[in-house]
């Protein structure tokens, strides 16, 4: 019995070892699925462009229905329309006022971001509201059947005074890029106009606080009663270095297909900037293509005609029609445009310009009798007037409160 039991146990052991030697076979119907291939996830949908905020623009020459708008009473204004103009503002004074050969020119003709902010606040506090230069005068037909310009009656919120702002050389010339200015205008991620540039360490900066244009946009957002009609300012553009920081110009001395292709890309890039500026209350004027003097003493009629055509071809084709001309250097055509209508003035008027702006000591304007045109002077907040003309600007601001004496070069200040 024991022998039988031992043989039986041995047989069981052999069968077990034989079973262990066989490869494991999964039961039928439970076959493991093959490894699945990774399926690439679909590409992420691009975020939609931000919808632009609605922006209303009104005509100040039209009295609001019922004499009021949004509960604010309006009254007729036939007095002086003040006009201030700026050049591009200094974002980084440490780069602008670093002792190089550009320092004194920047000190004379520009204000810093801090000074500009204070000037806007002071104009607002002193009861000024923005109006568009194109709304102040209109072209109509005189009794003799000839076209003439007329001054419009403006309807302003009661107790307010009208103010035009204009901005010369909004082109971002190469010399500015090394001297503390923004490089160009762009549309930011929020869909609003911003500046792009580099800080003193070379880092790229997108901001709405470092350039005159987005700074005014922000100021109006925060103080909508500063612009009851939606007006901002008029950008006075040359063309020889492109516009708004985009190199849209040609060079007649050295040109080829590659340069033209690059220029066309710049034109495409600046188009939405121009469109957004126009939509939000900015307008455009000519500062001539080459920033040329118009007195006739240094320029022939032929050269002025060629320059004007080039402005229309390279700048007007981008910004649209304008009837505003800002004299470079403040130099008047034919030497005296308010008592004389010479051949240069007649030519410029014939191309479509109707409002001709120079620079002076007051916001002077005069409707010419012998031709359909208006001439006017503008005041210029800058280093020169901050140092020397405090009394003249007190209706807008006090230079003692505005001027950043510590940031600027240590030059003579007459009001000390």
mmCIF file of C-alpha atoms in Angstrom:
data_model
loop_
_atom_site.group_PDB
_atom_site.id
_atom_site.type_symbol
_atom_site.label_atom_id
_atom_site.label_comp_id
_atom_site.label_asym_id
_atom_site.label_seq_id
_atom_site.Cartn_x
_atom_site.Cartn_y
_atom_site.Cartn_z
ATOM 1 C CA UNK A 1 0.000 0.000 0.000
ATOM 2 C CA UNK A 2 2.818 2.330 0.849
ATOM 3 C CA UNK A 3 4.548 1.366 -2.407
ATOM 4 C CA UNK A 4 1.387 2.111 -4.347
ATOM 5 C CA UNK A 5 1.003 5.407 -2.568
ATOM 6 C CA UNK A 6 4.627 6.374 -3.320
ATOM 7 C CA UNK A 7 4.213 5.487 -7.010
ATOM 8 C CA UNK A 8 0.998 7.501 -7.097
ATOM 9 C CA UNK A 9 2.673 10.548 -5.564
ATOM 10 C CA UNK A 10 5.603 10.260 -7.989
ATOM 11 C CA UNK A 11 3.216 10.177 -10.935
ATOM 12 C CA UNK A 12 1.455 13.338 -9.716
ATOM 13 C CA UNK A 13 4.819 15.096 -9.300
ATOM 14 C CA UNK A 14 5.900 14.204 -12.860
ATOM 15 C CA UNK A 15 2.612 15.411 -14.271
ATOM 16 C CA UNK A 16 2.987 18.712 -12.375
ATOM 17 C CA UNK A 17 6.516 19.266 -13.671
ATOM 18 C CA UNK A 18 5.337 18.517 -17.187
ATOM 19 C CA UNK A 19 2.564 21.100 -16.873
ATOM 20 C CA UNK A 20 4.977 23.738 -15.572
ATOM 21 C CA UNK A 21 7.231 23.228 -18.597
ATOM 22 C CA UNK A 22 4.446 24.079 -21.038
ATOM 23 C CA UNK A 23 4.103 27.709 -22.099
ATOM 24 C CA UNK A 24 1.190 29.492 -20.512
ATOM 25 C CA UNK A 25 -1.764 29.811 -22.842
ATOM 26 C CA UNK A 26 -4.500 32.258 -21.859
ATOM 27 C CA UNK A 27 -7.969 30.843 -21.775
ATOM 28 C CA UNK A 28 -9.961 31.111 -24.931
ATOM 29 C CA UNK A 29 -11.965 34.290 -25.108
ATOM 30 C CA UNK A 30 -9.641 36.196 -22.775
ATOM 31 C CA UNK A 31 -6.891 37.048 -25.261
ATOM 32 C CA UNK A 32 -5.111 40.260 -24.167
ATOM 33 C CA UNK A 33 -5.794 43.165 -26.533
ATOM 34 C CA UNK A 34 -2.834 44.460 -28.539
ATOM 35 C CA UNK A 35 -1.197 47.644 -27.260
ATOM 36 C CA UNK A 36 -3.105 50.640 -28.622
ATOM 37 C CA UNK A 37 -1.230 53.278 -30.658
ATOM 38 C CA UNK A 38 -1.252 56.761 -29.187
ATOM 39 C CA UNK A 39 -3.713 58.948 -31.046
ATOM 40 C CA UNK A 40 -2.407 62.502 -31.376
ATOM 41 C CA UNK A 41 -4.671 65.004 -29.691
ATOM 42 C CA UNK A 42 -6.304 67.520 -32.007
ATOM 43 C CA UNK A 43 -4.482 70.866 -32.338
ATOM 44 C CA UNK A 44 -5.689 73.447 -29.869
ATOM 45 C CA UNK A 45 -8.054 75.942 -31.427
ATOM 46 C CA UNK A 46 -6.508 79.425 -31.635
ATOM 47 C CA UNK A 47 -8.067 81.893 -29.273
ATOM 48 C CA UNK A 48 -10.433 84.257 -31.087
ATOM 49 C CA UNK A 49 -9.325 87.853 -31.539
ATOM 50 C CA UNK A 50 -10.774 90.105 -28.831
ATOM 51 C CA UNK A 51 -13.871 91.950 -29.945
ATOM 52 C CA UNK A 52 -13.180 95.701 -30.117
ATOM 53 C CA UNK A 53 -15.104 97.717 -27.592
ATOM 54 C CA UNK A 54 -17.757 99.969 -29.189
ATOM 55 C CA UNK A 55 -16.563 103.528 -29.668
ATOM 56 C CA UNK A 56 -18.937 106.426 -30.306
ATOM 57 C CA UNK A 57 -17.908 109.560 -32.208
ATOM 58 C CA UNK A 58 -20.161 112.636 -32.293
ATOM 59 C CA UNK A 59 -20.106 115.877 -34.270
ATOM 60 C CA UNK A 60 -19.579 118.819 -31.886
ATOM 61 C CA UNK A 61 -21.108 121.178 -34.457
ATOM 62 C CA UNK A 62 -24.498 119.506 -33.937
ATOM 63 C CA UNK A 63 -26.408 120.422 -30.777
ATOM 64 C CA UNK A 64 -27.623 117.331 -28.914
ATOM 65 C CA UNK A 65 -31.355 116.741 -29.106
ATOM 66 C CA UNK A 66 -33.008 118.598 -26.271
ATOM 67 C CA UNK A 67 -29.789 120.494 -25.583
ATOM 68 C CA UNK A 68 -28.294 117.752 -23.439
ATOM 69 C CA UNK A 69 -26.697 114.327 -23.708
ATOM 70 C CA UNK A 70 -26.580 111.734 -20.933
ATOM 71 C CA UNK A 71 -28.047 114.302 -18.592
ATOM 72 C CA UNK A 72 -25.298 116.875 -19.318
ATOM 73 C CA UNK A 73 -26.478 120.259 -20.689
ATOM 74 C CA UNK A 74 -24.640 121.604 -23.738
ATOM 75 C CA UNK A 75 -24.053 125.240 -24.733
ATOM 76 C CA UNK A 76 -22.825 127.020 -27.862
ATOM 77 C CA UNK A 77 -19.143 127.982 -28.020
ATOM 78 C CA UNK A 78 -17.851 130.597 -30.467
ATOM 79 C CA UNK A 79 -14.640 131.518 -28.638
ATOM 80 C CA UNK A 80 -11.036 130.479 -29.260
ATOM 81 C CA UNK A 81 -10.354 126.802 -29.831
ATOM 82 C CA UNK A 82 -7.011 126.144 -28.162
ATOM 83 C CA UNK A 83 -4.478 123.909 -29.896
ATOM 84 C CA UNK A 84 -1.512 122.140 -28.271
ATOM 85 C CA UNK A 85 0.920 119.923 -30.127
ATOM 86 C CA UNK A 86 3.527 117.400 -29.040
ATOM 87 C CA UNK A 87 6.353 115.436 -30.546
ATOM 88 C CA UNK A 88 6.799 111.790 -29.471
ATOM 89 C CA UNK A 89 7.286 111.585 -25.708
ATOM 90 C CA UNK A 90 10.402 110.336 -23.939
ATOM 91 C CA UNK A 91 9.773 106.951 -22.318
ATOM 92 C CA UNK A 92 13.235 106.549 -20.750
ATOM 93 C CA UNK A 93 14.871 109.867 -19.775
ATOM 94 C CA UNK A 94 18.102 108.075 -18.836
ATOM 95 C CA UNK A 95 18.572 107.166 -22.508
ATOM 96 C CA UNK A 96 17.396 110.509 -23.901
ATOM 97 C CA UNK A 97 19.475 112.703 -21.606
ATOM 98 C CA UNK A 98 22.746 110.792 -21.604
ATOM 99 C CA UNK A 99 25.047 113.522 -22.880
ATOM 100 C CA UNK A 100 25.162 112.523 -26.556
ATOM 101 C CA UNK A 101 24.656 114.894 -29.485
ATOM 102 C CA UNK A 102 20.876 114.304 -29.509
ATOM 103 C CA UNK A 103 20.377 115.369 -25.891
ATOM 104 C CA UNK A 104 19.796 119.105 -26.343
ATOM 105 C CA UNK A 105 17.405 118.654 -29.269
ATOM 106 C CA UNK A 106 15.307 116.173 -27.327
ATOM 107 C CA UNK A 107 15.408 118.473 -24.310
ATOM 108 C CA UNK A 108 14.207 121.404 -26.444
ATOM 109 C CA UNK A 109 11.393 119.728 -28.387
ATOM 110 C CA UNK A 110 10.029 116.825 -26.329
ATOM 111 C CA UNK A 111 8.368 116.142 -22.996
ATOM 112 C CA UNK A 112 8.793 113.032 -20.901
ATOM 113 C CA UNK A 113 6.052 110.508 -20.201
ATOM 114 C CA UNK A 114 5.718 111.870 -16.675
ATOM 115 C CA UNK A 115 5.402 115.466 -17.880
ATOM 116 C CA UNK A 116 2.893 114.485 -20.551
ATOM 117 C CA UNK A 117 0.700 112.695 -18.011
ATOM 118 C CA UNK A 118 0.711 115.778 -15.792
ATOM 119 C CA UNK A 119 -0.159 118.068 -18.716
ATOM 120 C CA UNK A 120 -3.166 115.926 -19.669
ATOM 121 C CA UNK A 121 -4.375 115.876 -16.083
ATOM 122 C CA UNK A 122 -3.963 119.635 -15.728
ATOM 123 C CA UNK A 123 -5.829 120.381 -18.989
ATOM 124 C CA UNK A 124 -8.635 118.137 -17.778
ATOM 125 C CA UNK A 125 -8.690 119.820 -14.377
ATOM 126 C CA UNK A 126 -8.818 123.244 -16.062
ATOM 127 C CA UNK A 127 -12.040 122.402 -17.891
ATOM 128 C CA UNK A 128 -10.816 121.542 -21.397
ATOM 129 C CA UNK A 129 -12.471 118.898 -23.570
ATOM 130 C CA UNK A 130 -11.066 117.394 -26.743
ATOM 131 C CA UNK A 131 -12.399 118.264 -30.180
ATOM 132 C CA UNK A 132 -11.184 117.065 -33.550
ATOM 133 C CA UNK A 133 -9.481 119.711 -35.682
ATOM 134 C CA UNK A 134 -11.573 118.542 -38.639
ATOM 135 C CA UNK A 135 -14.790 119.548 -36.846
ATOM 136 C CA UNK A 136 -13.825 123.156 -36.120
ATOM 137 C CA UNK A 137 -14.058 124.452 -39.706
ATOM 138 C CA UNK A 138 -16.132 123.378 -42.702
ATOM 139 C CA UNK A 139 -16.046 124.033 -46.410
ATOM 140 C CA UNK A 140 -19.181 125.603 -47.865
ATOM 141 C CA UNK A 141 -20.290 127.692 -50.832
ATOM 142 C CA UNK A 142 -20.173 131.463 -50.593
ATOM 143 C CA UNK A 143 -22.672 133.949 -52.002
ATOM 144 C CA UNK A 144 -20.507 134.245 -55.093
ATOM 145 C CA UNK A 145 -20.791 130.517 -55.706
ATOM 146 C CA UNK A 146 -17.150 129.897 -54.765
ATOM 147 C CA UNK A 147 -16.072 127.498 -52.019
ATOM 148 C CA UNK A 148 -14.981 129.011 -48.724
ATOM 149 C CA UNK A 149 -14.171 127.901 -45.181
ATOM 150 C CA UNK A 150 -16.400 128.794 -42.232
ATOM 151 C CA UNK A 151 -15.880 128.439 -38.516
ATOM 152 C CA UNK A 152 -18.420 126.109 -36.904
ATOM 153 C CA UNK A 153 -20.287 126.850 -33.709
ATOM 154 C CA UNK A 154 -19.398 124.055 -31.307
ATOM 155 C CA UNK A 155 -21.817 122.720 -28.725
ATOM 156 C CA UNK A 156 -19.878 121.770 -25.615
ATOM 157 C CA UNK A 157 -20.845 120.555 -22.168
ATOM 158 C CA UNK A 158 -21.664 123.650 -20.155
ATOM 159 C CA UNK A 159 -18.613 125.234 -18.542
ATOM 160 C CA UNK A 160 -16.108 123.382 -20.765
ATOM 161 C CA UNK A 161 -13.570 124.783 -23.256
ATOM 162 C CA UNK A 162 -12.457 123.144 -26.527
ATOM 163 C CA UNK A 163 -8.936 121.822 -27.062
ATOM 164 C CA UNK A 164 -7.300 120.365 -30.165
ATOM 165 C CA UNK A 165 -4.321 118.039 -29.745
ATOM 166 C CA UNK A 166 -1.917 117.209 -32.564
ATOM 167 C CA UNK A 167 1.255 115.108 -32.658
ATOM 168 C CA UNK A 168 4.087 115.803 -35.089
ATOM 169 C CA UNK A 169 6.516 113.206 -36.476
ATOM 170 C CA UNK A 170 4.632 110.154 -35.238
ATOM 171 C CA UNK A 171 6.985 108.111 -37.376
ATOM 172 C CA UNK A 172 9.475 106.770 -34.816
ATOM 173 C CA UNK A 173 12.626 107.780 -36.646
ATOM 174 C CA UNK A 174 15.727 105.597 -36.196
ATOM 175 C CA UNK A 175 17.508 108.174 -34.009
ATOM 176 C CA UNK A 176 14.635 107.912 -31.510
ATOM 177 C CA UNK A 177 15.083 104.169 -31.069
ATOM 178 C CA UNK A 178 18.438 104.653 -29.352
ATOM 179 C CA UNK A 179 17.297 107.591 -27.269
ATOM 180 C CA UNK A 180 14.539 106.362 -25.026
ATOM 181 C CA UNK A 181 11.434 106.422 -27.232
ATOM 182 C CA UNK A 182 8.972 103.690 -28.171
ATOM 183 C CA UNK A 183 9.801 101.878 -31.404
ATOM 184 C CA UNK A 184 6.327 101.561 -32.921
ATOM 185 C CA UNK A 185 2.627 101.179 -32.309
ATOM 186 C CA UNK A 186 1.032 97.746 -32.208
ATOM 187 C CA UNK A 187 -2.294 96.207 -31.257
ATOM 188 C CA UNK A 188 -1.904 94.465 -27.911
ATOM 189 C CA UNK A 189 -3.402 91.176 -26.766
ATOM 190 C CA UNK A 190 -6.406 93.103 -25.430
ATOM 191 C CA UNK A 191 -7.099 94.512 -28.908
ATOM 192 C CA UNK A 192 -6.057 98.046 -27.919
ATOM 193 C CA UNK A 193 -3.314 100.265 -29.304
ATOM 194 C CA UNK A 194 -0.036 99.886 -27.399
ATOM 195 C CA UNK A 195 3.614 100.696 -27.980
ATOM 196 C CA UNK A 196 6.415 98.229 -28.579
ATOM 197 C CA UNK A 197 9.992 99.039 -27.731
ATOM 198 C CA UNK A 198 13.017 98.171 -25.643
ATOM 199 C CA UNK A 199 13.948 99.216 -22.140
ATOM 200 C CA UNK A 200 17.441 100.436 -21.138
ATOM 201 C CA UNK A 201 18.561 96.822 -20.608
ATOM 202 C CA UNK A 202 17.412 95.801 -24.097
ATOM 203 C CA UNK A 203 14.323 93.902 -22.998
ATOM 204 C CA UNK A 204 11.242 94.048 -25.182
ATOM 205 C CA UNK A 205 8.376 96.035 -23.682
ATOM 206 C CA UNK A 206 4.732 96.210 -24.773
ATOM 207 C CA UNK A 207 2.945 98.958 -22.893
ATOM 208 C CA UNK A 208 0.115 101.460 -22.894
ATOM 209 C CA UNK A 209 2.062 103.750 -20.554
ATOM 210 C CA UNK A 210 5.165 104.683 -22.563
ATOM 211 C CA UNK A 211 3.846 106.515 -25.630
ATOM 212 C CA UNK A 212 1.651 109.583 -26.074
ATOM 213 C CA UNK A 213 -1.025 107.826 -28.123
ATOM 214 C CA UNK A 214 -1.965 104.884 -25.871
ATOM 215 C CA UNK A 215 -1.488 107.130 -22.830
ATOM 216 C CA UNK A 216 -4.216 109.445 -24.144
ATOM 217 C CA UNK A 217 -6.382 106.450 -24.999
ATOM 218 C CA UNK A 218 -6.118 105.266 -21.387
ATOM 219 C CA UNK A 219 -6.747 108.752 -20.027
ATOM 220 C CA UNK A 220 -9.969 109.030 -22.018
ATOM 221 C CA UNK A 221 -11.052 105.567 -20.827
ATOM 222 C CA UNK A 222 -10.577 106.734 -17.252
ATOM 223 C CA UNK A 223 -12.005 110.237 -17.873
ATOM 224 C CA UNK A 224 -14.601 109.873 -20.662
ATOM 225 C CA UNK A 225 -15.858 113.411 -20.049
ATOM 226 C CA UNK A 226 -12.475 114.673 -21.321
ATOM 227 C CA UNK A 227 -13.602 113.548 -24.791
ATOM 228 C CA UNK A 228 -17.395 113.939 -24.963
ATOM 229 C CA UNK A 229 -17.325 113.579 -28.761
ATOM 230 C CA UNK A 230 -14.842 110.695 -28.955
ATOM 231 C CA UNK A 231 -12.058 112.895 -30.348
ATOM 232 C CA UNK A 232 -8.421 112.126 -29.555
ATOM 233 C CA UNK A 233 -5.797 113.934 -31.641
ATOM 234 C CA UNK A 234 -4.459 114.437 -35.160
ATOM 235 C CA UNK A 235 -1.255 112.568 -36.074
ATOM 236 C CA UNK A 236 1.029 114.671 -38.284
ATOM 237 C CA UNK A 237 3.011 112.276 -40.469
ATOM 238 C CA UNK A 238 6.022 112.524 -42.721
ATOM 239 C CA UNK A 239 6.858 109.563 -44.945
ATOM 240 C CA UNK A 240 10.606 109.339 -45.466
ATOM 241 C CA UNK A 241 11.060 106.810 -42.631
ATOM 242 C CA UNK A 242 7.625 105.212 -42.933
ATOM 243 C CA UNK A 243 4.769 105.774 -40.488
ATOM 244 C CA UNK A 244 3.928 104.720 -36.924
ATOM 245 C CA UNK A 245 7.183 102.765 -36.685
ATOM 246 C CA UNK A 246 6.662 100.719 -39.872
ATOM 247 C CA UNK A 247 9.162 101.220 -42.703
ATOM 248 C CA UNK A 248 6.691 101.841 -45.499
ATOM 249 C CA UNK A 249 8.896 104.277 -47.429
ATOM 250 C CA UNK A 250 10.871 103.848 -50.639
ATOM 251 C CA UNK A 251 14.409 104.861 -51.462
ATOM 252 C CA UNK A 252 14.879 106.156 -55.001
ATOM 253 C CA UNK A 253 18.682 105.759 -54.810
ATOM 254 C CA UNK A 254 18.868 102.108 -53.793
ATOM 255 C CA UNK A 255 15.907 99.833 -54.421
ATOM 256 C CA UNK A 256 15.275 96.251 -55.474
ATOM 257 C CA UNK A 257 12.570 93.572 -55.434
ATOM 258 C CA UNK A 258 13.503 92.296 -51.984
ATOM 259 C CA UNK A 259 13.238 95.773 -50.462
ATOM 260 C CA UNK A 260 9.917 96.356 -52.150
ATOM 261 C CA UNK A 261 8.604 93.025 -50.838
ATOM 262 C CA UNK A 262 9.691 94.023 -47.317
ATOM 263 C CA UNK A 263 7.987 97.396 -47.729
ATOM 264 C CA UNK A 264 4.733 95.749 -48.772
ATOM 265 C CA UNK A 265 4.839 93.566 -45.642
ATOM 266 C CA UNK A 266 5.260 96.705 -43.542
ATOM 267 C CA UNK A 267 2.295 98.300 -45.301
ATOM 268 C CA UNK A 268 0.186 95.230 -44.536
ATOM 269 C CA UNK A 269 1.319 95.267 -40.910
ATOM 270 C CA UNK A 270 0.469 98.934 -40.312
ATOM 271 C CA UNK A 271 -2.977 98.802 -41.963
ATOM 272 C CA UNK A 272 -4.853 97.406 -38.902
ATOM 273 C CA UNK A 273 -3.076 99.957 -36.678
ATOM 274 C CA UNK A 274 -4.357 102.794 -38.856
ATOM 275 C CA UNK A 275 -7.852 101.297 -38.912
ATOM 276 C CA UNK A 276 -8.002 100.981 -35.109
ATOM 277 C CA UNK A 277 -6.683 104.508 -34.597
ATOM 278 C CA UNK A 278 -9.327 105.930 -36.916
ATOM 279 C CA UNK A 279 -12.055 103.874 -35.259
ATOM 280 C CA UNK A 280 -11.150 105.242 -31.837
ATOM 281 C CA UNK A 281 -11.089 108.949 -32.642
ATOM 282 C CA UNK A 282 -7.613 109.589 -34.088
ATOM 283 C CA UNK A 283 -7.195 111.430 -37.391
ATOM 284 C CA UNK A 284 -4.240 112.069 -39.694
ATOM 285 C CA UNK A 285 -2.573 115.019 -41.370
ATOM 286 C CA UNK A 286 0.409 115.640 -43.621
ATOM 287 C CA UNK A 287 3.754 116.921 -42.341
ATOM 288 C CA UNK A 288 5.118 116.625 -45.917
ATOM 289 C CA UNK A 289 6.886 113.466 -47.066
ATOM 290 C CA UNK A 290 10.420 114.662 -46.398
ATOM 291 C CA UNK A 291 9.833 117.169 -43.558
ATOM 292 C CA UNK A 292 10.746 119.895 -46.058
ATOM 293 C CA UNK A 293 10.666 123.652 -45.625
ATOM 294 C CA UNK A 294 7.862 125.306 -47.613
ATOM 295 C CA UNK A 295 8.944 128.943 -47.762
ATOM 296 C CA UNK A 296 10.183 128.703 -51.325
ATOM 297 C CA UNK A 297 13.560 130.091 -50.349
ATOM 298 C CA UNK A 298 15.179 126.666 -50.125
ATOM 299 C CA UNK A 299 12.789 124.604 -52.252
ATOM 300 C CA UNK A 300 11.636 124.917 -55.824
ATOM 301 C CA UNK A 301 8.008 124.483 -56.788
ATOM 302 C CA UNK A 302 8.958 121.295 -58.633
ATOM 303 C CA UNK A 303 10.528 119.747 -55.538
ATOM 304 C CA UNK A 304 7.489 120.648 -53.399
ATOM 305 C CA UNK A 305 5.169 119.122 -55.984
ATOM 306 C CA UNK A 306 7.264 115.924 -56.090
ATOM 307 C CA UNK A 307 7.309 115.716 -52.292
ATOM 308 C CA UNK A 308 3.528 116.209 -52.069
ATOM 309 C CA UNK A 309 2.870 113.519 -54.645
ATOM 310 C CA UNK A 310 5.143 111.155 -52.780
ATOM 311 C CA UNK A 311 3.280 111.839 -49.508
ATOM 312 C CA UNK A 312 -0.043 111.001 -51.139
ATOM 313 C CA UNK A 313 1.419 107.842 -52.758
ATOM 314 C CA UNK A 314 3.206 106.451 -49.708
ATOM 315 C CA UNK A 315 1.309 107.903 -46.734
ATOM 316 C CA UNK A 316 -2.074 109.098 -47.957
ATOM 317 C CA UNK A 317 -2.628 105.707 -49.548
ATOM 318 C CA UNK A 318 -2.374 104.201 -46.053
ATOM 319 C CA UNK A 319 -4.136 106.721 -43.814
ATOM 320 C CA UNK A 320 -6.822 107.957 -46.196
ATOM 321 C CA UNK A 321 -7.938 111.427 -47.181
ATOM 322 C CA UNK A 322 -6.984 114.442 -45.104
ATOM 323 C CA UNK A 323 -7.337 118.188 -45.538
ATOM 324 C CA UNK A 324 -4.863 119.074 -42.756
ATOM 325 C CA UNK A 325 -1.272 120.179 -43.439
ATOM 326 C CA UNK A 326 1.181 120.808 -40.611
ATOM 327 C CA UNK A 327 4.121 122.973 -41.676
ATOM 328 C CA UNK A 328 7.534 121.397 -40.975
ATOM 329 C CA UNK A 329 9.673 123.687 -38.806
ATOM 330 C CA UNK A 330 6.582 125.911 -38.572
ATOM 331 C CA UNK A 331 7.729 127.536 -41.813
ATOM 332 C CA UNK A 332 4.913 129.160 -43.775
ATOM 333 C CA UNK A 333 4.547 128.770 -47.553
ATOM 334 C CA UNK A 334 5.705 131.831 -49.473
ATOM 335 C CA UNK A 335 6.939 133.337 -46.184
ATOM 336 C CA UNK A 336 3.645 134.859 -45.016
ATOM 337 C CA UNK A 337 0.470 132.858 -45.487
ATOM 338 C CA UNK A 338 -1.980 135.175 -43.700
ATOM 339 C CA UNK A 339 -1.403 138.280 -45.847
ATOM 340 C CA UNK A 340 -0.156 136.554 -48.967
ATOM 341 C CA UNK A 341 -1.445 133.665 -51.057
ATOM 342 C CA UNK A 342 1.530 132.754 -53.167
ATOM 343 C CA UNK A 343 2.048 129.994 -55.716
ATOM 344 C CA UNK A 344 3.180 127.383 -53.181
ATOM 345 C CA UNK A 345 0.130 127.921 -50.978
ATOM 346 C CA UNK A 346 -2.139 127.831 -54.028
ATOM 347 C CA UNK A 347 -0.590 124.554 -55.176
ATOM 348 C CA UNK A 348 -0.933 122.891 -51.758
ATOM 349 C CA UNK A 349 -4.543 124.047 -51.473
ATOM 350 C CA UNK A 350 -5.279 122.669 -54.941
ATOM 351 C CA UNK A 351 -4.244 119.168 -53.826
ATOM 352 C CA UNK A 352 -6.977 119.130 -51.161
ATOM 353 C CA UNK A 353 -5.500 120.792 -48.064
ATOM 354 C CA UNK A 354 -7.812 123.276 -46.345
ATOM 355 C CA UNK A 355 -6.431 123.713 -42.801
ATOM 356 C CA UNK A 356 -2.802 124.853 -42.615
ATOM 357 C CA UNK A 357 -1.093 124.686 -39.201
ATOM 358 C CA UNK A 358 2.058 126.467 -38.095
ATOM 359 C CA UNK A 359 3.558 127.088 -34.631
ATOM 360 C CA UNK A 360 3.206 130.260 -32.591
ATOM 361 C CA UNK A 361 2.710 131.890 -29.240
ATOM 362 C CA UNK A 362 -1.084 131.557 -29.185
ATOM 363 C CA UNK A 363 -3.867 129.486 -30.720
ATOM 364 C CA UNK A 364 -4.341 131.887 -33.612
ATOM 365 C CA UNK A 365 -6.588 131.126 -36.599
ATOM 366 C CA UNK A 366 -7.609 133.075 -39.691
ATOM 367 C CA UNK A 367 -10.002 132.205 -42.507
ATOM 368 C CA UNK A 368 -8.504 133.396 -45.766
ATOM 369 C CA UNK A 369 -10.749 135.509 -47.962
ATOM 370 C CA UNK A 370 -9.178 134.924 -51.349
ATOM 371 C CA UNK A 371 -8.966 131.138 -51.269
ATOM 372 C CA UNK A 372 -10.805 128.300 -49.517
ATOM 373 C CA UNK A 373 -8.419 127.757 -46.609
ATOM 374 C CA UNK A 374 -7.800 128.349 -42.898
ATOM 375 C CA UNK A 375 -4.430 129.077 -41.330
ATOM 376 C CA UNK A 376 -3.772 128.558 -37.636
ATOM 377 C CA UNK A 377 -1.006 128.475 -35.058
ATOM 378 C CA UNK A 378 -0.445 125.928 -32.315
ATOM 379 C CA UNK A 379 1.219 126.102 -28.931
ATOM 380 C CA UNK A 380 4.012 123.669 -28.149
ATOM 381 C CA UNK A 381 4.480 122.109 -24.710
ATOM 382 C CA UNK A 382 8.137 121.017 -24.738
ATOM 383 C CA UNK A 383 11.404 121.624 -22.966
ATOM 384 C CA UNK A 384 11.802 125.080 -24.478
ATOM 385 C CA UNK A 385 8.464 126.432 -23.280
ATOM 386 C CA UNK A 386 8.635 124.585 -19.967
ATOM 387 C CA UNK A 387 11.886 126.445 -19.229
ATOM 388 C CA UNK A 388 11.069 129.830 -20.760
ATOM 389 C CA UNK A 389 7.330 130.419 -21.200
ATOM 390 C CA UNK A 390 5.644 129.548 -17.930
ATOM 391 C CA UNK A 391 3.210 132.516 -17.941
ATOM 392 C CA UNK A 392 1.956 131.840 -21.438
ATOM 393 C CA UNK A 393 0.829 128.308 -20.577
ATOM 394 C CA UNK A 394 -0.761 128.893 -17.181
ATOM 395 C CA UNK A 395 -4.268 128.485 -18.591
ATOM 396 C CA UNK A 396 -3.301 124.850 -19.284
ATOM 397 C CA UNK A 397 -0.710 124.024 -16.632
ATOM 398 C CA UNK A 398 2.030 125.470 -14.458
ATOM 399 C CA UNK A 399 5.508 124.496 -15.660
ATOM 400 C CA UNK A 400 6.685 124.481 -12.036
ATOM 401 C CA UNK A 401 4.345 121.557 -11.399
ATOM 402 C CA UNK A 402 5.070 119.812 -14.678
ATOM 403 C CA UNK A 403 8.774 119.934 -15.473
ATOM 404 C CA UNK A 404 10.937 117.011 -14.377
ATOM 405 C CA UNK A 405 13.964 119.124 -13.522
ATOM 406 C CA UNK A 406 15.947 116.225 -12.092
ATOM 407 C CA UNK A 407 15.603 114.067 -15.214
ATOM 408 C CA UNK A 408 16.455 116.806 -17.714
ATOM 409 C CA UNK A 409 19.876 118.336 -18.466
ATOM 410 C CA UNK A 410 20.836 121.130 -16.096
ATOM 411 C CA UNK A 411 20.172 124.096 -18.383
ATOM 412 C CA UNK A 412 18.824 127.585 -17.698
ATOM 413 C CA UNK A 413 15.263 127.878 -16.363
ATOM 414 C CA UNK A 414 13.823 131.387 -16.554
ATOM 415 C CA UNK A 415 11.054 130.987 -13.991
ATOM 416 C CA UNK A 416 13.301 130.071 -11.096
#
